[in-house]
Structure formats: structure tokens, C-alpha cells
Amino acid sequence: MSDLLYQNISRYIDLSQEEFSQFAEPFQLKHYKKKEIVLKEGEYCYFEGFVLNGCFKIYYLNENGFEQTLYFAVQGWWITDLDSLINHVPTILNIEAVEDSEALMISKKDKAILYETMPQIEKLFRIMNQQSSVALQRRILSLTGKTADKRYVEFLEKYPGLEQRLTQQQVASYLGITHEFLSKIRKKLL
């Protein structure tokens, strides 16, 4: 399981095996059942998690009570609410396991200790946060500037094979459309 984490961070920084062991030591393996809530709106986020397997959805409830999915976190992705984690404010997000899943979790406190003892870890998370900001910018541009058809094709490209693991409602929530409209798009594209 730590091999996947090592591969992920090796894209951004170089760590010796000894340094990686020091980095990985505070992470705790957590198992989540399908539909289990990892973080609920109104709570404070004190963790970051690296997805080993399974899938999580990160979403909020809009003013009409409908789910709006920001993103899905699959193997090799990270889960957290940066706003709550950094600014110590209650989260407006929910993080839920879409299927039985596993993640390596690190607390905010343990991460801060790593920053003090391993300066290259600060560089790692800075680069990852920059990548996350780029992804969110692209997501906003897609939602505000592209048709639902194009967003659906982008979803299929970004998350290959994930559509078969999700409900039509979950895919529609990510696309910002109704599941009925998603059915029409699927028929049209076939």
C-alpha cells in the first residue's frame, strides 16, 4: 500500500527509502464502507487522506438540498477540505465513500511535524496544492464555459471506467445536470 503513496509523491520530490519511511510513518490506514461519511458539513477537517483503493465523492448540498459533486477521489487521489483544514472553519463539504474504500490518513498535527522535521515535505504539498488549484480552475472553466455534452466527455476521459462504478445520479451531480438530461446526452453520443 505504501508503494502507491511512494509513486505518487515521487512525481514531485525525491526521497530516499529512509526518508519515505519517516514520511509515511504518521499515516494511518483507514477502511471505509460504502456510504460511510468521512467528513460531514459543519464539522472541522483535521486530516488529509491518500486514496489507496475505492472511490470517494466530495460534495455539498446546494440551497435546494441537491448534491453538487465537486470531484471524485479514486486511487492515487487525495481527500480533504483545504478551507476547513487551513482556515479552521466548519466545512461546507461532505466526503463520502462511494464504495468500500481505503485511505492513508494523516492528521494536520502530524503533517505540521513533518514540515518541521522534513523541509522537502513542505515543497511536496506546495506543489500538490498548486496542481489542485489548476485542476479546480479547469473544473470551474468547464462548468461555466462548456456544454453538458462536452463536460460528460471530459468526465469519461478524466475518470476512465468510473462511470460503471457510479450511479447515474452521481455522474449527473458531477456534471451539474439532472440524471434525465444525462440519459439524453448518453443516447445522443451513442
PDB file of C-alpha atoms in Angstrom:
ATOM      1  CA  MET A   1       0.000   0.000   0.000  1.00  0.00           C
ATOM      2  CA  SER A   2       2.845   2.408   0.660  1.00  0.00           C
ATOM      3  CA  ASP A   3       4.169   1.705  -2.861  1.00  0.00           C
ATOM      4  CA  LEU A   4       1.283   3.674  -4.336  1.00  0.00           C
ATOM      5  CA  LEU A   5       1.946   6.583  -1.964  1.00  0.00           C
ATOM      6  CA  TYR A   6       5.655   6.461  -2.806  1.00  0.00           C
ATOM      7  CA  GLN A   7       4.907   6.515  -6.556  1.00  0.00           C
ATOM      8  CA  ASN A   8       2.543   9.444  -6.067  1.00  0.00           C
ATOM      9  CA  ILE A   9       4.946  11.679  -4.160  1.00  0.00           C
ATOM     10  CA  SER A  10       7.920  10.652  -6.324  1.00  0.00           C
ATOM     11  CA  ARG A  11       6.281  12.593  -9.158  1.00  0.00           C
ATOM     12  CA  TYR A  12       7.022  15.776  -7.190  1.00  0.00           C
ATOM     13  CA  ILE A  13      10.057  15.217  -4.950  1.00  0.00           C
ATOM     14  CA  ASP A  14      12.870  12.725  -4.453  1.00  0.00           C
ATOM     15  CA  LEU A  15      13.013  10.854  -1.150  1.00  0.00           C
ATOM     16  CA  SER A  16      15.344   8.093  -0.115  1.00  0.00           C
ATOM     17  CA  GLN A  17      13.730   4.927   1.206  1.00  0.00           C
ATOM     18  CA  GLU A  18      14.646   6.026   4.746  1.00  0.00           C
ATOM     19  CA  GLU A  19      13.120   9.482   4.208  1.00  0.00           C
ATOM     20  CA  PHE A  20       9.981   7.937   2.755  1.00  0.00           C
ATOM     21  CA  SER A  21       9.635   5.666   5.783  1.00  0.00           C
ATOM     22  CA  GLN A  22       9.867   8.741   8.023  1.00  0.00           C
ATOM     23  CA  PHE A  23       7.271  10.498   5.872  1.00  0.00           C
ATOM     24  CA  ALA A  24       4.862   7.528   5.782  1.00  0.00           C
ATOM     25  CA  GLU A  25       5.120   6.658   9.488  1.00  0.00           C
ATOM     26  CA  PRO A  26       2.365   9.012  10.780  1.00  0.00           C
ATOM     27  CA  PHE A  27      -0.173   7.911   8.144  1.00  0.00           C
ATOM     28  CA  GLN A  28      -2.888   5.574   9.402  1.00  0.00           C
ATOM     29  CA  LEU A  29      -4.706   3.077   7.219  1.00  0.00           C
ATOM     30  CA  LYS A  30      -8.473   3.585   7.416  1.00  0.00           C
ATOM     31  CA  HIS A  31     -11.173   1.381   5.922  1.00  0.00           C
ATOM     32  CA  TYR A  32     -14.467   2.924   4.879  1.00  0.00           C
ATOM     33  CA  LYS A  33     -17.661   1.096   3.993  1.00  0.00           C
ATOM     34  CA  LYS A  34     -19.834   2.160   1.079  1.00  0.00           C
ATOM     35  CA  LYS A  35     -21.821   5.316   2.005  1.00  0.00           C
ATOM     36  CA  GLU A  36     -19.685   5.925   5.114  1.00  0.00           C
ATOM     37  CA  ILE A  37     -19.177   9.626   5.792  1.00  0.00           C
ATOM     38  CA  VAL A  38     -15.551  10.690   6.266  1.00  0.00           C
ATOM     39  CA  LEU A  39     -16.340  14.383   6.763  1.00  0.00           C
ATOM     40  CA  LYS A  40     -19.755  15.964   7.252  1.00  0.00           C
ATOM     41  CA  GLU A  41     -20.907  19.525   6.646  1.00  0.00           C
ATOM     42  CA  GLY A  42     -20.486  21.578   9.830  1.00  0.00           C
ATOM     43  CA  GLU A  43     -17.526  19.566  11.141  1.00  0.00           C
ATOM     44  CA  TYR A  44     -13.923  20.713  11.179  1.00  0.00           C
ATOM     45  CA  CYS A  45     -11.428  18.999   8.913  1.00  0.00           C
ATOM     46  CA  TYR A  46      -8.234  17.902  10.661  1.00  0.00           C
ATOM     47  CA  PHE A  47      -6.883  15.436   8.085  1.00  0.00           C
ATOM     48  CA  GLU A  48      -5.684  14.752   4.600  1.00  0.00           C
ATOM     49  CA  GLY A  49      -6.121  11.338   3.075  1.00  0.00           C
ATOM     50  CA  PHE A  50      -4.479   9.464   0.240  1.00  0.00           C
ATOM     51  CA  VAL A  51      -6.843   7.061  -1.534  1.00  0.00           C
ATOM     52  CA  LEU A  52      -5.425   3.558  -1.876  1.00  0.00           C
ATOM     53  CA  ASN A  53      -8.493   1.992  -3.446  1.00  0.00           C
ATOM     54  CA  GLY A  54     -12.179   2.606  -3.848  1.00  0.00           C
ATOM     55  CA  CYS A  55     -13.797   5.940  -4.531  1.00  0.00           C
ATOM     56  CA  PHE A  56     -14.917   8.946  -2.537  1.00  0.00           C
ATOM     57  CA  LYS A  57     -17.187  11.790  -3.587  1.00  0.00           C
ATOM     58  CA  ILE A  58     -16.604  15.289  -2.346  1.00  0.00           C
ATOM     59  CA  TYR A  59     -19.830  17.269  -2.500  1.00  0.00           C
ATOM     60  CA  TYR A  60     -22.022  19.901  -0.890  1.00  0.00           C
ATOM     61  CA  LEU A  61     -25.761  20.400  -0.700  1.00  0.00           C
ATOM     62  CA  ASN A  62     -26.973  23.419  -2.666  1.00  0.00           C
ATOM     63  CA  GLU A  63     -29.684  25.776  -1.408  1.00  0.00           C
ATOM     64  CA  ASN A  64     -32.353  23.438  -2.822  1.00  0.00           C
ATOM     65  CA  GLY A  65     -30.885  20.455  -0.958  1.00  0.00           C
ATOM     66  CA  PHE A  66     -29.450  18.797  -4.063  1.00  0.00           C
ATOM     67  CA  GLU A  67     -25.970  17.286  -4.119  1.00  0.00           C
ATOM     68  CA  GLN A  68     -23.365  19.127  -6.148  1.00  0.00           C
ATOM     69  CA  THR A  69     -20.289  16.947  -6.575  1.00  0.00           C
ATOM     70  CA  LEU A  70     -17.004  18.834  -6.787  1.00  0.00           C
ATOM     71  CA  TYR A  71     -14.932  15.780  -7.636  1.00  0.00           C
ATOM     72  CA  PHE A  72     -14.456  12.075  -7.175  1.00  0.00           C
ATOM     73  CA  ALA A  73     -11.283  10.857  -5.500  1.00  0.00           C
ATOM     74  CA  VAL A  74     -10.111   7.496  -6.794  1.00  0.00           C
ATOM     75  CA  GLN A  75      -6.914   5.513  -6.314  1.00  0.00           C
ATOM     76  CA  GLY A  76      -3.938   7.869  -6.106  1.00  0.00           C
ATOM     77  CA  TRP A  77      -6.006  10.989  -5.330  1.00  0.00           C
ATOM     78  CA  TRP A  78      -6.119  12.983  -2.086  1.00  0.00           C
ATOM     79  CA  ILE A  79      -9.154  13.890   0.032  1.00  0.00           C
ATOM     80  CA  THR A  80      -9.574  16.829   2.401  1.00  0.00           C
ATOM     81  CA  ASP A  81     -11.311  20.174   2.733  1.00  0.00           C
ATOM     82  CA  LEU A  82      -8.484  22.674   2.418  1.00  0.00           C
ATOM     83  CA  ASP A  83     -10.610  25.631   3.507  1.00  0.00           C
ATOM     84  CA  SER A  84     -11.592  23.965   6.772  1.00  0.00           C
ATOM     85  CA  LEU A  85      -8.128  22.456   7.296  1.00  0.00           C
ATOM     86  CA  ILE A  86      -6.172  25.657   6.723  1.00  0.00           C
ATOM     87  CA  ASN A  87      -8.598  28.298   7.997  1.00  0.00           C
ATOM     88  CA  HIS A  88     -10.085  26.266  10.853  1.00  0.00           C
ATOM     89  CA  VAL A  89     -13.664  26.909   9.782  1.00  0.00           C
ATOM     90  CA  PRO A  90     -16.566  24.465   9.691  1.00  0.00           C
ATOM     91  CA  THR A  91     -16.696  22.630   6.387  1.00  0.00           C
ATOM     92  CA  ILE A  92     -19.497  23.057   3.904  1.00  0.00           C
ATOM     93  CA  LEU A  93     -18.345  19.883   2.162  1.00  0.00           C
ATOM     94  CA  ASN A  94     -19.128  16.243   2.692  1.00  0.00           C
ATOM     95  CA  ILE A  95     -16.719  13.429   1.908  1.00  0.00           C
ATOM     96  CA  GLU A  96     -18.385  10.052   1.461  1.00  0.00           C
ATOM     97  CA  ALA A  97     -17.160   6.632   0.367  1.00  0.00           C
ATOM     98  CA  VAL A  98     -18.965   5.718  -2.849  1.00  0.00           C
ATOM     99  CA  GLU A  99     -17.845   2.115  -2.434  1.00  0.00           C
ATOM    100  CA  ASP A 100     -15.813   0.180   0.113  1.00  0.00           C
ATOM    101  CA  SER A 101     -12.558   2.132   0.164  1.00  0.00           C
ATOM    102  CA  GLU A 102      -9.210   2.508   1.907  1.00  0.00           C
ATOM    103  CA  ALA A 103      -7.186   5.632   2.525  1.00  0.00           C
ATOM    104  CA  LEU A 104      -3.977   6.538   4.309  1.00  0.00           C
ATOM    105  CA  MET A 105      -4.883   9.393   6.647  1.00  0.00           C
ATOM    106  CA  ILE A 106      -2.586  11.962   8.197  1.00  0.00           C
ATOM    107  CA  SER A 107      -3.635  14.498  10.804  1.00  0.00           C
ATOM    108  CA  LYS A 108      -2.984  18.204  10.481  1.00  0.00           C
ATOM    109  CA  LYS A 109      -0.794  17.988  13.589  1.00  0.00           C
ATOM    110  CA  ASP A 110       1.352  15.147  12.201  1.00  0.00           C
ATOM    111  CA  LYS A 111       1.684  16.925   8.871  1.00  0.00           C
ATOM    112  CA  ALA A 112       2.922  20.059  10.675  1.00  0.00           C
ATOM    113  CA  ILE A 113       5.543  17.929  12.444  1.00  0.00           C
ATOM    114  CA  LEU A 114       6.678  16.574   9.073  1.00  0.00           C
ATOM    115  CA  TYR A 115       7.018  20.140   7.810  1.00  0.00           C
ATOM    116  CA  GLU A 116       9.355  20.896  10.730  1.00  0.00           C
ATOM    117  CA  THR A 117      11.413  17.718  10.502  1.00  0.00           C
ATOM    118  CA  MET A 118      11.451  17.242   6.721  1.00  0.00           C
ATOM    119  CA  PRO A 119      11.541  20.553   4.808  1.00  0.00           C
ATOM    120  CA  GLN A 120      11.096  18.798   1.445  1.00  0.00           C
ATOM    121  CA  ILE A 121       7.584  17.761   2.558  1.00  0.00           C
ATOM    122  CA  GLU A 122       6.527  21.395   2.545  1.00  0.00           C
ATOM    123  CA  LYS A 123       7.702  21.543  -1.072  1.00  0.00           C
ATOM    124  CA  LEU A 124       5.721  18.371  -1.833  1.00  0.00           C
ATOM    125  CA  PHE A 125       2.449  19.742  -0.504  1.00  0.00           C
ATOM    126  CA  ARG A 126       3.048  23.154  -2.081  1.00  0.00           C
ATOM    127  CA  ILE A 127       3.400  21.517  -5.500  1.00  0.00           C
ATOM    128  CA  MET A 128       0.378  19.277  -4.884  1.00  0.00           C
ATOM    129  CA  ASN A 129      -1.711  22.284  -3.803  1.00  0.00           C
ATOM    130  CA  GLN A 130      -0.658  24.117  -6.961  1.00  0.00           C
ATOM    131  CA  GLN A 131      -1.744  21.111  -9.044  1.00  0.00           C
ATOM    132  CA  SER A 132      -5.036  21.036  -7.154  1.00  0.00           C
ATOM    133  CA  SER A 133      -5.586  24.746  -7.835  1.00  0.00           C
ATOM    134  CA  VAL A 134      -5.020  24.171 -11.552  1.00  0.00           C
ATOM    135  CA  ALA A 135      -7.485  21.262 -11.546  1.00  0.00           C
ATOM    136  CA  LEU A 136     -10.122  23.339  -9.750  1.00  0.00           C
ATOM    137  CA  GLN A 137      -9.608  26.233 -12.155  1.00  0.00           C
ATOM    138  CA  ARG A 138     -10.106  23.870 -15.091  1.00  0.00           C
ATOM    139  CA  ARG A 139     -13.211  22.452 -13.423  1.00  0.00           C
ATOM    140  CA  ILE A 140     -14.705  25.934 -12.983  1.00  0.00           C
ATOM    141  CA  LEU A 141     -13.942  26.837 -16.590  1.00  0.00           C
ATOM    142  CA  SER A 142     -15.541  23.603 -17.748  1.00  0.00           C
ATOM    143  CA  LEU A 143     -18.684  24.163 -15.670  1.00  0.00           C
ATOM    144  CA  THR A 144     -19.097  27.765 -16.760  1.00  0.00           C
ATOM    145  CA  GLY A 145     -17.962  27.582 -20.362  1.00  0.00           C
ATOM    146  CA  LYS A 146     -18.725  24.168 -21.820  1.00  0.00           C
ATOM    147  CA  THR A 147     -21.865  22.363 -22.794  1.00  0.00           C
ATOM    148  CA  ALA A 148     -23.074  19.412 -20.750  1.00  0.00           C
ATOM    149  CA  ASP A 149     -22.149  17.126 -23.667  1.00  0.00           C
ATOM    150  CA  LYS A 150     -18.521  18.301 -23.553  1.00  0.00           C
ATOM    151  CA  ARG A 151     -18.415  18.072 -19.753  1.00  0.00           C
ATOM    152  CA  TYR A 152     -19.648  14.474 -19.987  1.00  0.00           C
ATOM    153  CA  VAL A 153     -16.917  13.568 -22.495  1.00  0.00           C
ATOM    154  CA  GLU A 154     -14.327  15.258 -20.244  1.00  0.00           C
ATOM    155  CA  PHE A 155     -15.648  13.234 -17.277  1.00  0.00           C
ATOM    156  CA  LEU A 156     -15.208   9.989 -19.243  1.00  0.00           C
ATOM    157  CA  GLU A 157     -11.633  10.987 -20.140  1.00  0.00           C
ATOM    158  CA  LYS A 158     -10.699  12.171 -16.643  1.00  0.00           C
ATOM    159  CA  TYR A 159     -12.182   9.156 -14.861  1.00  0.00           C
ATOM    160  CA  PRO A 160     -11.855   6.190 -17.240  1.00  0.00           C
ATOM    161  CA  GLY A 161     -14.030   3.285 -16.129  1.00  0.00           C
ATOM    162  CA  LEU A 162     -15.503   5.167 -13.170  1.00  0.00           C
ATOM    163  CA  GLU A 163     -18.906   5.646 -14.763  1.00  0.00           C
ATOM    164  CA  GLN A 164     -19.618   1.914 -14.347  1.00  0.00           C
ATOM    165  CA  ARG A 165     -18.945   2.234 -10.594  1.00  0.00           C
ATOM    166  CA  LEU A 166     -21.263   5.224 -10.062  1.00  0.00           C
ATOM    167  CA  THR A 167     -24.964   5.773 -10.229  1.00  0.00           C
ATOM    168  CA  GLN A 168     -26.371   7.920 -12.997  1.00  0.00           C
ATOM    169  CA  GLN A 169     -27.409  10.413 -10.305  1.00  0.00           C
ATOM    170  CA  GLN A 170     -23.795  10.707  -9.068  1.00  0.00           C
ATOM    171  CA  VAL A 171     -22.465  11.353 -12.574  1.00  0.00           C
ATOM    172  CA  ALA A 172     -25.207  13.925 -13.198  1.00  0.00           C
ATOM    173  CA  SER A 173     -24.378  15.663  -9.896  1.00  0.00           C
ATOM    174  CA  TYR A 174     -20.752  15.998 -11.010  1.00  0.00           C
ATOM    175  CA  LEU A 175     -21.832  17.391 -14.379  1.00  0.00           C
ATOM    176  CA  GLY A 176     -24.295  19.839 -12.810  1.00  0.00           C
ATOM    177  CA  ILE A 177     -27.301  18.416 -14.671  1.00  0.00           C
ATOM    178  CA  THR A 178     -30.269  16.156 -13.953  1.00  0.00           C
ATOM    179  CA  HIS A 179     -29.999  12.426 -14.463  1.00  0.00           C
ATOM    180  CA  GLU A 180     -32.759  12.679 -17.080  1.00  0.00           C
ATOM    181  CA  PHE A 181     -30.660  15.121 -19.095  1.00  0.00           C
ATOM    182  CA  LEU A 182     -27.666  12.824 -18.706  1.00  0.00           C
ATOM    183  CA  SER A 183     -29.725   9.994 -20.236  1.00  0.00           C
ATOM    184  CA  LYS A 184     -30.441  12.197 -23.257  1.00  0.00           C
ATOM    185  CA  ILE A 185     -26.747  13.046 -23.634  1.00  0.00           C
ATOM    186  CA  ARG A 186     -25.761   9.379 -23.470  1.00  0.00           C
ATOM    187  CA  LYS A 187     -28.313   8.446 -26.136  1.00  0.00           C
ATOM    188  CA  LYS A 188     -27.169  11.305 -28.360  1.00  0.00           C
ATOM    189  CA  LEU A 189     -23.495  10.359 -28.061  1.00  0.00           C
ATOM    190  CA  LEU A 190     -24.201   6.708 -28.861  1.00  0.00           C
TER     191      LEU A 190
END
